[in-house]
Short mmCIF file of C-alpha atoms in Angstrom, two decimals:
data_model
loop_
_atom_site.label_atom_id
_atom_site.label_comp_id
_atom_site.label_asym_id
_atom_site.label_seq_id
_atom_site.Cartn_x
_atom_site.Cartn_y
_atom_site.Cartn_z
CA MET A 8 0.00 0.00 0.00
CA SER A 9 1.15 3.52 -0.59
CA LEU A 10 -0.37 6.66 0.86
CA LYS A 11 -1.16 10.00 -0.71
CA ARG A 12 -1.41 13.44 0.73
CA ILE A 13 -4.52 13.42 2.92
CA THR A 14 -7.36 15.09 1.01
CA THR A 15 -10.13 12.54 1.52
CA LEU A 16 -11.67 10.71 4.44
CA ASP A 17 -10.66 7.37 2.91
CA GLU A 18 -7.05 8.43 2.78
CA LEU A 19 -7.20 9.57 6.41
CA HIS A 20 -8.55 6.13 7.34
CA ASN A 21 -5.65 4.51 5.50
CA TYR A 22 -3.19 6.58 7.49
CA LEU A 23 -4.83 5.74 10.80
CA HIS A 24 -4.89 2.03 9.97
CA ALA A 25 -1.19 2.32 9.18
CA ALA A 26 -0.65 4.14 12.49
CA MET A 27 -2.29 1.32 14.46
CA GLN A 28 -0.22 -1.21 12.58
CA LEU A 29 2.94 0.77 13.27
CA GLU A 30 2.24 1.19 16.99
CA HIS A 31 1.48 -2.49 17.36
CA ALA A 32 4.56 -3.52 15.37
CA THR A 33 6.88 -2.29 18.11
CA ILE A 34 5.20 -4.48 20.73
CA PRO A 35 6.48 -7.96 19.70
CA PRO A 36 10.11 -6.74 19.61
CA TYR A 37 9.75 -5.14 23.05
CA LEU A 38 7.99 -8.20 24.49
CA THR A 39 10.63 -10.55 23.11
CA ALA A 40 13.37 -8.58 24.86
CA LEU A 41 11.31 -8.19 28.03
CA TYR A 42 10.43 -11.87 28.42
CA SER A 43 13.95 -13.02 27.53
CA ILE A 44 15.15 -11.53 30.82
CA GLN A 45 15.52 -14.31 33.40
CA PRO A 46 13.10 -13.94 36.32
CA GLY A 47 14.55 -12.26 39.37
CA THR A 48 17.33 -10.53 37.43
CA ASN A 49 17.76 -7.21 35.65
CA SER A 50 15.02 -5.43 37.49
CA ALA A 51 16.06 -2.01 36.09
CA ALA A 52 15.94 -3.21 32.49
CA PHE A 53 12.76 -5.17 33.10
CA HIS A 54 10.98 -2.09 34.39
CA VAL A 55 12.19 0.20 31.62
CA LEU A 56 11.01 -2.27 28.99
CA ARG A 57 7.73 -2.82 30.74
CA VAL A 58 6.95 0.90 30.99
CA VAL A 59 7.72 1.39 27.31
CA VAL A 60 5.75 -1.58 26.01
CA VAL A 61 2.70 -0.58 28.05
CA GLU A 62 2.91 2.93 26.61
CA GLU A 63 2.99 1.46 23.11
CA MET A 64 -0.28 -0.26 23.99
CA LEU A 65 -1.63 3.16 24.96
CA HIS A 66 -0.49 4.54 21.59
CA LEU A 67 -2.23 1.71 19.77
CA THR A 68 -5.43 2.42 21.67
CA LEU A 69 -5.17 6.16 21.02
CA ALA A 70 -4.77 5.51 17.29
CA ALA A 71 -7.91 3.33 17.44
CA ASN A 72 -9.77 6.13 19.19
CA ILE A 73 -8.84 8.62 16.48
CA LEU A 74 -9.85 6.17 13.74
CA ASN A 75 -13.19 5.50 15.44
CA ALA A 76 -13.80 9.21 15.95
CA VAL A 77 -13.60 9.83 12.20
CA GLY A 78 -15.91 6.94 11.32
CA GLY A 79 -13.32 4.24 10.67
CA ALA A 80 -13.36 0.61 11.77
CA PRO A 81 -10.20 -0.75 13.50
CA ASP A 82 -9.28 -4.28 12.46
CA LEU A 83 -6.26 -5.81 14.10
CA ALA A 84 -7.02 -9.33 12.92
CA ARG A 85 -6.78 -8.65 9.21
CA GLU A 86 -4.04 -10.20 7.14
CA GLY A 87 -0.78 -8.28 7.23
CA PHE A 88 -1.58 -6.36 10.42
CA VAL A 89 1.29 -8.09 12.21
CA PRO A 90 4.45 -7.66 10.14
CA LEU A 91 6.95 -10.37 9.37
CA TYR A 92 10.12 -9.75 11.33
CA PRO A 93 12.65 -8.35 10.82
CA ALA A 94 10.78 -5.28 9.62
CA TYR A 95 12.21 -1.85 8.89
CA LEU A 96 11.60 1.69 10.04
CA PRO A 97 12.83 4.84 8.32
CA ASP A 98 15.56 6.88 9.94
CA GLY A 99 16.14 9.81 7.63
CA GLU A 100 18.09 8.70 4.60
CA THR A 101 18.26 5.07 5.64
CA ASP A 102 16.14 2.35 7.20
CA PHE A 103 17.01 0.30 10.24
CA GLU A 104 16.04 -3.21 11.17
CA VAL A 105 13.43 -3.89 13.83
CA GLY A 106 13.53 -7.54 14.78
CA LEU A 107 12.60 -10.00 17.48
CA GLN A 108 15.67 -10.48 19.65
CA ARG A 109 16.75 -11.15 23.21
CA PHE A 110 17.58 -8.33 25.61
CA SER A 111 21.08 -7.18 24.64
CA ARG A 112 23.08 -4.06 23.87
CA GLU A 113 22.13 -4.40 20.21
CA ALA A 114 18.45 -4.65 21.10
CA VAL A 115 18.66 -1.50 23.22
CA GLU A 116 20.43 0.32 20.34
CA THR A 117 17.49 -0.58 18.11
CA PHE A 118 15.01 0.62 20.73
CA LEU A 119 16.85 3.93 20.99
CA ARG A 120 16.44 4.36 17.24
CA ILE A 121 12.75 3.46 17.40
CA GLU A 122 12.13 5.99 20.12
CA ARG A 123 14.07 8.91 18.73
CA PRO A 124 13.93 8.91 14.98
CA ALA A 125 15.85 11.53 13.08
CA ARG A 126 13.98 14.76 12.45
CA SER A 127 14.02 16.50 9.12
CA SER A 128 15.19 20.06 9.46
CA GLU A 129 13.04 21.54 6.73
CA GLU A 130 9.57 21.07 5.37
CA SER A 131 11.02 20.11 1.97
CA GLN A 132 12.77 17.12 3.59
CA ARG A 133 9.68 15.53 5.07
CA LEU A 134 9.61 13.14 2.16
CA VAL A 135 12.68 11.66 0.63
CA ARG A 136 13.36 9.79 -2.57
CA ARG A 137 15.46 6.72 -1.96
CA GLN A 138 15.65 2.99 -2.29
CA ARG A 139 12.71 1.16 -0.80
CA VAL A 140 13.37 -1.80 1.49
CA ASP A 141 11.04 -4.75 1.60
CA ARG A 142 9.11 -5.12 4.84
CA GLY A 143 9.05 -1.40 5.59
CA LEU A 144 6.70 -0.68 8.49
CA LEU A 145 5.62 2.66 7.07
CA PRO A 146 3.77 2.69 3.76
CA THR A 147 5.36 4.66 0.96
CA PHE A 148 3.98 8.01 -0.09
CA ARG A 149 2.67 8.29 -3.64
CA ALA A 150 3.65 11.70 -5.02
CA GLU A 151 1.55 13.60 -7.56
CA ASP A 152 3.84 12.52 -10.38
CA ASP A 153 3.09 8.91 -9.30
CA SER A 154 6.57 8.21 -7.98
CA ASP A 155 7.06 6.66 -4.55
CA LEU A 156 8.55 8.77 -1.78
CA HIS A 157 9.36 7.87 1.81
CA PHE A 158 8.60 9.57 5.08
CA TYR A 159 11.78 10.90 6.62
CA SER A 160 10.78 9.23 9.91
CA ILE A 161 7.75 8.33 12.02
CA GLY A 162 7.46 11.97 13.11
CA GLU A 163 6.76 13.11 9.55
CA PHE A 164 4.11 10.43 9.20
CA TYR A 165 2.25 11.71 12.26
CA GLN A 166 2.67 15.31 11.11
CA GLU A 167 0.80 14.44 7.93
CA ILE A 168 -2.01 12.85 9.97
CA GLY A 169 -2.24 16.02 12.07
CA ARG A 170 -2.32 18.19 8.98
CA GLY A 171 -4.89 15.94 7.30
CA LEU A 172 -7.21 15.98 10.32
CA ALA A 173 -7.14 19.80 10.45
CA TYR A 174 -7.64 20.10 6.69
CA LEU A 175 -10.59 17.69 6.49
CA GLN A 176 -12.27 19.21 9.54
CA GLU A 177 -12.00 22.66 7.94
CA GLU A 178 -13.52 21.32 4.73
CA LYS A 179 -16.41 19.68 6.61
CA ALA A 180 -17.01 22.81 8.65
CA LYS A 181 -17.61 24.79 5.44
CA SER A 182 -20.80 22.84 4.90
CA GLY A 183 -21.73 22.84 8.57
CA GLU A 184 -20.65 19.24 9.16
CA THR A 185 -17.96 17.67 11.32
CA LEU A 186 -15.23 15.19 10.55
CA PHE A 187 -15.71 13.71 14.02
CA SER A 188 -19.00 11.94 13.39
CA GLY A 189 -17.95 8.54 14.75
CA ASP A 190 -20.11 6.81 17.36
CA PRO A 191 -18.89 7.96 20.81
CA ALA A 192 -19.75 4.49 22.18
CA ARG A 193 -16.78 3.13 20.22
CA GLN A 194 -14.31 5.29 22.14
CA ILE A 195 -12.08 3.63 24.74
CA THR A 196 -12.40 5.69 27.90
CA PRO A 197 -10.70 5.60 31.33
CA ASP A 198 -13.55 3.29 32.47
CA TYR A 199 -11.86 0.35 30.76
CA TYR A 200 -8.34 1.61 30.14
CA TYR A 201 -6.37 2.58 33.22
CA SER A 202 -2.90 2.11 34.74
CA GLY A 203 -1.74 1.68 31.20
CA GLY A 204 1.10 4.08 30.50
CA GLY A 205 -0.80 7.33 30.80
CA GLU A 206 -4.26 8.70 30.42
CA ILE A 207 -6.37 7.43 27.55
CA ILE A 208 -7.88 10.30 25.59
CA PRO A 209 -11.38 9.79 24.21
CA VAL A 210 -11.42 11.58 20.84
CA SER A 211 -14.45 13.67 19.89
CA ASN A 212 -13.08 16.71 18.07
CA LEU A 213 -9.97 18.17 16.47
CA GLU A 214 -8.48 19.27 19.79
CA THR A 215 -8.65 15.84 21.41
CA ALA A 216 -7.41 14.21 18.20
CA GLN A 217 -4.37 16.49 18.09
CA GLU A 218 -3.77 15.88 21.78
CA ALA A 219 -3.77 12.12 21.17
CA ILE A 220 -1.28 12.50 18.31
CA ARG A 221 0.94 14.67 20.43
CA LEU A 222 0.95 12.05 23.19
CA ILE A 223 1.80 9.27 20.73
CA SER A 224 4.66 11.10 19.08
CA GLU A 225 6.15 12.80 22.12
CA GLN A 226 5.98 10.07 24.78
CA GLY A 227 8.81 8.34 22.97
CA GLU A 228 11.30 11.03 22.35
CA GLY A 229 10.61 13.71 24.91
CA PHE A 230 9.36 17.22 24.42
CA GLY A 231 11.54 19.68 22.58
CA LYS A 232 15.05 18.32 23.28
CA ARG A 233 14.38 17.86 26.99
CA ILE A 234 14.62 14.50 28.69
CA TYR A 235 11.08 14.64 30.09
CA ASP A 236 7.92 14.51 28.00
CA TYR A 237 5.20 17.08 28.39
CA GLU A 238 3.54 14.97 31.10
CA GLY A 239 6.76 15.29 33.11
CA GLU A 240 7.85 11.67 32.63
CA LEU A 241 11.25 10.55 31.46
CA SER A 242 10.83 9.79 27.76
CA HIS A 243 11.43 6.33 26.33
CA TYR A 244 14.64 7.32 24.63
CA TYR A 245 16.27 8.45 27.86
CA ARG A 246 14.87 5.52 29.82
CA PHE A 247 16.69 3.16 27.44
CA GLN A 248 19.80 5.31 27.43
CA GLN A 249 20.13 4.74 31.20
CA LEU A 250 20.71 1.04 30.49
CA VAL A 251 23.54 1.77 28.10
CA LEU A 252 25.13 4.50 30.21
CA GLY A 253 24.65 2.54 33.45
CA ARG A 254 23.28 5.51 35.40
CA TYR A 255 19.83 6.89 36.23
CA TYR A 256 18.67 10.37 35.26
CA ARG A 257 17.72 12.85 37.93
CA LYS A 258 15.55 15.95 37.64
CA GLY A 259 17.61 18.75 36.19
CA ASP A 260 20.03 16.51 34.27
CA ALA A 261 21.04 17.54 30.76
CA PRO A 262 20.41 15.08 27.93
CA ASP A 263 23.07 12.37 27.62
CA HIS A 264 24.48 13.18 31.10
CA PRO A 265 22.60 11.22 33.77
CA SER A 266 23.90 11.92 37.27
CA GLY A 267 21.74 9.61 39.41
CA GLY A 268 22.55 6.25 40.99
CA PRO A 269 24.09 3.37 39.07
CA VAL A 270 21.92 1.10 36.91
CA ASP A 271 22.89 -2.55 37.17
CA VAL A 272 22.48 -4.49 33.98
CA ASP A 273 23.40 -8.16 33.73
CA TRP A 274 23.53 -8.71 29.98
CA ASP A 275 24.11 -12.45 30.54
CA ALA A 276 21.05 -13.16 32.70
CA VAL A 277 19.02 -13.57 29.55
CA TYR A 278 17.61 -16.63 27.79
CA PRO A 279 19.63 -17.15 24.60
CA VAL A 280 16.64 -16.90 22.26
CA LYS A 281 17.16 -17.10 18.53
CA THR A 282 16.85 -13.78 16.74
CA ASN A 283 13.82 -13.53 14.44
CA ALA A 284 12.91 -17.16 15.06
CA CYS A 285 10.29 -18.57 12.71
CA LEU A 286 8.23 -21.77 12.80
CA ALA A 287 10.48 -23.33 10.18
CA ASP A 288 13.31 -23.24 12.73
CA TYR A 289 11.49 -25.74 14.95
CA PRO A 290 11.51 -29.47 14.24
CA GLN A 291 8.27 -30.97 13.11
CA PRO A 292 6.47 -32.70 14.67
CA SER A 293 7.53 -31.60 18.12
CA GLU A 294 5.95 -30.20 21.23
CA LEU A 295 8.01 -27.06 20.68
CA HIS A 296 6.62 -26.53 17.17
CA ALA A 297 3.07 -27.19 18.35
CA ALA A 298 3.45 -24.72 21.21
CA ALA A 299 4.76 -22.02 18.85
CA VAL A 300 1.87 -22.60 16.45
CA GLU A 301 -0.53 -22.45 19.39
CA PHE A 302 1.01 -19.20 20.61
CA ASN A 303 0.47 -17.57 17.22
CA ALA A 304 -3.15 -18.77 17.05
CA ARG A 305 -3.86 -17.43 20.55
CA TYR A 306 -2.19 -14.14 19.68
CA LYS A 307 -4.41 -13.81 16.65
CA ASP A 308 -7.49 -14.55 18.78
CA PHE A 309 -6.29 -11.86 21.16
CA LEU A 310 -6.02 -9.34 18.32
CA GLY A 311 -9.57 -10.34 17.36
CA ARG A 312 -10.69 -9.61 20.90
CA LEU A 313 -9.02 -6.19 20.80
CA THR A 314 -10.80 -5.50 17.50
CA GLN A 315 -14.13 -6.21 19.18
CA ALA A 316 -13.17 -4.01 22.13
CA PHE A 317 -12.35 -1.20 19.69
CA SER A 318 -15.69 -1.75 17.92
CA GLY A 319 -18.09 -0.77 20.66
CA ARG A 320 -17.38 -3.40 23.31
CA PRO A 321 -14.74 -1.73 25.50
CA GLU A 322 -15.56 -4.03 28.44
CA LEU A 323 -13.76 -6.80 26.55
CA LEU A 324 -10.49 -5.08 27.42
CA LEU A 325 -10.80 -6.65 30.87
CA ASP A 326 -10.68 -10.14 29.34
CA ALA A 327 -7.91 -9.00 27.02
CA VAL A 328 -5.75 -8.21 30.04
CA GLY A 329 -6.19 -11.82 31.19
CA ASP A 330 -5.15 -12.90 27.66
CA MET A 331 -2.00 -10.80 27.97
CA PHE A 332 -0.89 -12.66 31.09
CA ARG A 333 -1.41 -15.98 29.34
CA ILE A 334 0.56 -14.66 26.35
CA ARG A 335 3.40 -13.92 28.74
CA GLU A 336 3.28 -17.42 30.25
CA THR A 337 3.37 -19.13 26.87
CA ALA A 338 6.10 -16.83 25.58
CA SER A 339 8.25 -17.58 28.63
CA GLN A 340 7.71 -21.30 28.22
CA LEU A 341 8.96 -21.14 24.63
CA MET A 342 11.97 -19.02 25.54
CA ARG A 343 13.13 -21.49 28.20
CA ASN A 344 13.24 -24.35 25.73
CA PRO A 345 16.29 -25.00 23.59
CA ILE A 346 15.83 -25.49 19.84
CA PRO A 347 17.07 -29.04 19.13
CA GLY A 348 20.00 -29.16 16.77
CA THR A 349 21.27 -25.68 17.53
CA SER A 350 24.20 -25.07 19.80
CA GLY A 351 22.57 -23.38 22.72
CA LEU A 352 19.83 -21.30 21.09
CA ASN A 353 16.40 -21.16 22.67
CA ALA A 354 13.03 -20.80 20.99
CA ALA A 355 10.80 -17.72 21.05
CA PRO A 356 7.33 -16.79 19.87
CA THR A 357 7.46 -16.16 16.11
CA PHE A 358 4.42 -13.88 15.77
CA GLU A 359 3.70 -15.37 12.34
CA MET A 360 -0.05 -14.98 12.11
CA PRO A 361 -1.96 -17.93 10.71
CA LEU A 362 -3.75 -17.26 7.42
CA PRO A 363 -7.56 -17.15 7.57
CA THR A 364 -7.88 -20.53 5.83
CA GLU A 365 -5.82 -22.20 8.54
CA THR A 366 -7.87 -21.06 11.51
CA MET B 21 24.15 -24.06 30.78
CA HIS B 22 25.36 -26.90 32.97
CA ALA B 23 28.76 -28.29 32.13
CA ASP B 24 27.68 -31.87 31.74
CA GLN B 25 25.02 -31.63 29.09
CA ALA B 26 24.49 -35.40 28.83
CA GLU B 27 23.88 -35.78 32.58
CA PHE B 28 21.51 -32.84 32.46
CA GLN B 29 19.55 -34.49 29.65
CA ASP B 30 19.33 -37.68 31.72
CA PHE B 31 18.14 -35.62 34.66
CA LEU B 32 15.43 -34.11 32.44
CA SER B 33 14.34 -37.54 31.17
CA LEU B 34 14.21 -38.94 34.70
CA SER B 35 12.27 -35.89 35.88
CA SER B 36 9.84 -36.29 33.02
CA VAL B 37 9.22 -39.97 33.80
CA VAL B 38 8.69 -39.45 37.53
CA THR B 39 6.57 -36.26 37.30
CA GLY B 40 4.40 -37.14 34.32
CA PHE B 41 5.20 -33.85 32.58
CA THR B 42 7.06 -33.69 29.27
CA ALA B 43 10.61 -32.39 28.98
CA PHE B 44 9.21 -29.39 27.08
CA GLN B 45 6.88 -28.56 29.96
CA LEU B 46 9.64 -29.06 32.53
CA GLN B 47 12.05 -26.80 30.64
CA GLY B 48 9.21 -24.33 30.22
CA THR B 49 9.15 -23.76 33.97
CA GLY B 50 12.67 -22.39 33.79
CA GLN B 51 13.60 -24.43 36.88
CA ALA B 52 15.30 -27.50 35.38
CA GLU B 53 18.88 -26.31 35.68
CA SER B 54 18.37 -24.89 39.13
CA TYR B 55 16.83 -28.16 40.39
CA PHE B 56 19.66 -30.16 38.87
CA SER B 57 22.26 -28.07 40.64
CA THR B 58 20.21 -28.16 43.86
CA LEU B 59 20.29 -31.94 43.73
CA ILE B 60 24.06 -32.01 43.21
CA ASP B 61 24.57 -29.39 45.88
CA ILE B 62 22.71 -31.42 48.50
CA LEU B 63 23.65 -34.98 47.58
CA GLY B 64 27.00 -34.57 45.91
CA GLU B 65 27.94 -35.47 42.35
CA ALA B 66 28.60 -39.14 43.03
CA THR B 67 25.13 -39.89 44.39
CA VAL B 68 23.40 -37.98 41.58
CA ALA B 69 25.57 -39.79 39.04
CA ALA B 70 24.60 -43.13 40.61
CA LEU B 71 20.90 -42.28 40.39
CA LEU B 72 21.20 -41.27 36.73
CA GLN B 73 23.25 -44.35 35.95
CA VAL B 74 20.54 -46.66 37.27
CA PHE B 75 17.95 -44.65 35.36
CA ARG B 76 19.94 -44.98 32.11
CA ARG B 77 20.16 -48.75 32.61
CA VAL B 78 16.41 -48.99 33.24
CA GLN B 79 15.74 -46.95 30.09
CA ARG B 80 18.08 -49.08 28.02
CA GLU B 81 16.50 -52.31 29.22
CA THR B 82 12.91 -51.26 28.66
CA GLY B 83 13.14 -49.23 25.44
CA GLU B 84 9.77 -47.96 24.30
CA ASP B 85 7.81 -50.27 26.63
CA ALA B 86 6.13 -47.84 29.06
CA ALA B 87 4.69 -50.55 31.29
CA ALA B 88 8.07 -52.24 31.63
CA LEU B 89 9.70 -48.89 32.38
CA ASP B 90 7.17 -48.29 35.14
CA ARG B 91 7.81 -51.75 36.62
CA LEU B 92 11.57 -51.56 36.48
CA LEU B 93 11.65 -48.00 37.88
CA ARG B 94 9.70 -49.18 40.90
CA ALA B 95 12.06 -52.10 41.38
CA ALA B 96 15.39 -50.44 40.67
CA ILE B 97 14.86 -46.92 41.96
CA PHE B 98 11.76 -46.42 44.10
CA SER B 99 12.33 -49.64 46.12
CA ASP B 100 16.01 -48.92 46.53
CA GLU B 101 16.87 -47.94 50.07
CA LYS B 102 19.17 -45.14 48.96
CA LEU B 103 17.74 -43.97 45.63
CA GLY B 104 14.03 -44.32 46.43
CA PRO B 105 13.78 -41.44 48.92
CA ILE B 106 15.87 -39.27 46.60
CA ALA B 107 13.54 -39.92 43.66
CA ARG B 108 10.51 -39.15 45.83
CA ASN B 109 12.17 -35.92 46.94
CA LEU B 110 12.79 -35.03 43.32
CA ILE B 111 9.06 -35.37 42.60
CA LYS B 112 8.24 -33.10 45.53
CA LEU B 113 10.85 -30.62 44.35
CA TRP B 114 9.23 -30.35 40.92
CA TYR B 115 5.69 -30.17 42.27
CA VAL B 116 6.12 -27.61 45.05
CA GLY B 117 9.53 -26.08 44.47
CA THR B 118 10.63 -27.08 47.97
CA TRP B 119 13.37 -29.46 49.08
CA TYR B 120 12.27 -31.50 52.09
CA PRO B 121 14.83 -33.32 54.29
CA LEU B 122 15.37 -36.97 53.47
CA PRO B 123 13.67 -39.42 55.90
CA ALA B 124 15.33 -40.15 59.25
CA ALA B 125 15.99 -43.76 58.19
CA TRP B 126 17.89 -42.55 55.16
CA ARG B 127 20.02 -40.22 57.25
CA GLU B 128 20.79 -42.99 59.73
CA ALA B 129 21.81 -45.36 56.95
CA PHE B 130 23.76 -42.99 54.70
CA GLY B 131 24.73 -40.11 56.94
CA GLU B 132 23.52 -36.57 57.54
CA LEU B 133 24.00 -34.11 54.72
CA GLU B 134 24.81 -30.54 55.63
CA LYS B 135 22.39 -28.90 53.19
CA ASP B 136 19.57 -31.45 53.59
CA THR B 137 17.13 -29.03 55.22
CA THR B 138 13.73 -27.65 54.24
CA PHE B 139 14.00 -24.74 51.83
CA VAL B 140 12.27 -23.18 48.82
CA VAL B 141 14.72 -23.26 45.94
CA SER B 142 13.83 -19.77 44.68
CA PRO B 143 10.85 -17.41 44.58
CA ALA B 144 10.19 -18.56 40.99
CA ALA B 145 10.27 -22.22 42.10
CA TYR B 146 7.08 -21.70 44.07
CA THR B 147 5.08 -20.15 41.23
CA GLU B 148 6.49 -22.62 38.69
CA GLY B 149 5.58 -25.67 40.79
CA LEU B 150 3.90 -28.45 38.78
CA LEU B 151 1.12 -28.69 41.33
CA TRP B 152 -0.55 -25.65 39.77
CA PRO B 153 -0.97 -26.99 36.23
CA ALA B 154 -1.73 -30.42 37.73
CA ILE B 155 -4.80 -29.08 39.53
CA GLY B 156 -5.70 -26.55 36.82
CA ALA B 157 -5.17 -23.53 39.04
CA ASN B 158 -2.85 -20.56 39.22
CA PRO B 159 -0.50 -19.74 42.08
CA ALA B 160 -2.42 -17.01 43.84
CA GLY B 161 -1.35 -13.54 42.84
CA ALA B 162 1.54 -14.80 40.75
CA LYS B 163 0.01 -16.05 37.52
CA GLY B 164 -3.14 -15.48 35.55
CA PRO B 165 -3.86 -12.14 37.25
CA GLY B 166 -5.93 -9.38 35.68
CA TYR B 167 -9.03 -7.70 37.02
CA GLY B 168 -12.00 -10.04 37.14
CA THR B 169 -10.14 -13.08 35.80
CA TRP B 170 -10.93 -14.86 39.07
CA SER B 171 -14.57 -14.98 38.01
CA ALA B 172 -13.75 -17.03 34.91
CA PRO B 173 -13.76 -20.84 35.15
CA PRO B 174 -10.31 -22.42 35.63
CA ARG B 175 -8.54 -23.51 32.48
CA ILE B 176 -7.43 -27.06 32.97
CA PRO B 177 -4.30 -27.55 30.92
CA GLU B 178 -3.62 -30.80 29.10
CA VAL B 179 -1.28 -32.84 31.23
#
């Protein structure tokens, strides 16, 4: 799929679907690193990863709220919603790999790049012409001359959504209508979403939509070159940086210079899970293979449950939380099991979603 | 990873036979290596090696015959004055994550062991105990949490 400049409601829907897909796509990589940490160890790293992954869930839910507010229909169970890993994200002139890997220095480097993408300095650089990688997480942008361009980074993608929302609302207002005609009953509100990485914002107009976008794009990288976001919380980028620099940030610290207590990281207290493991890596038939297949099927069911929750049944989020704990249990079970025939590599969930015909 | 991979594999096979859970399930608890080293720590390498040696012989003699394996295990290990109590302790270890002292008769016959006292192997050992999947329940507060999940019927796993 490629996107165009947002001038129609359909195109806005396409962007918001892509946003949900993008926000979700960071979750399996974060979970893989999180659950690869051996229980009882690495409490600093565990908590940083946990905070970040929960906030990505908030971003996903916020994107669903915006889509519902403008009359769209979230669908997390459709084919292609979960990418094949490794996938790629744009970082200015290049792309970088986002894969499923154990907690490690390399994994944290990738997370730093996810959370603070390069920013284009000028408006004219928001879109760049360069080689396209397969498995890019952001759709390409179809220019007026029909050539494919690329968003400079995630920030530019959200900027276009913000611009498109304002533009379409202005157009609707000319004829006395509103862009935000979605059923309010489809909004996820604090009644069913709480303790989940920040306040959920029900979206009902341009202001709340822009607020939601701001939260999504600033929770990661901080607010205007400071280490705290506009809610006063340490941003994801600087949370991860503490693990690499081995020191906590304190209020008043300058970026890149944490002055708090030491952060203990035991890079070895980690299950040696195979990077970007896929079902084909597991012998067949085996209990390991069956468990990995089962994990993927349950994960797809879970995405189906979220789709229902985002389609007017927000109370289902309570059951979905129970699903998440079971997902954790099954993921841990896989990660503790060696892959036969490898020298010391363990299995991991593969997040390869079964095709509709197989379910 | 434990140094002696072959002994560890034998330990896993023995554990699987005496607990009724598969090696995949046992490894999935994340406790296998810690129980193996607990056993060695308490009993010493020679005694653990002797246990595994008898188990290997029983396996070799019975092959795929499950009924014969059951019979020979009872005769060669569970009825053995020295190995029987150890094997029973191993089952308890897997099910509740706790090492219980060997029986008084064992200690009289084979000597007191310094570390043969009651202890929980680790905090994770409690929540990963096989008793929970065996009865289709979750360790309270440690697994399967989430608001309201207690009102759902228990999910009995396949054992």
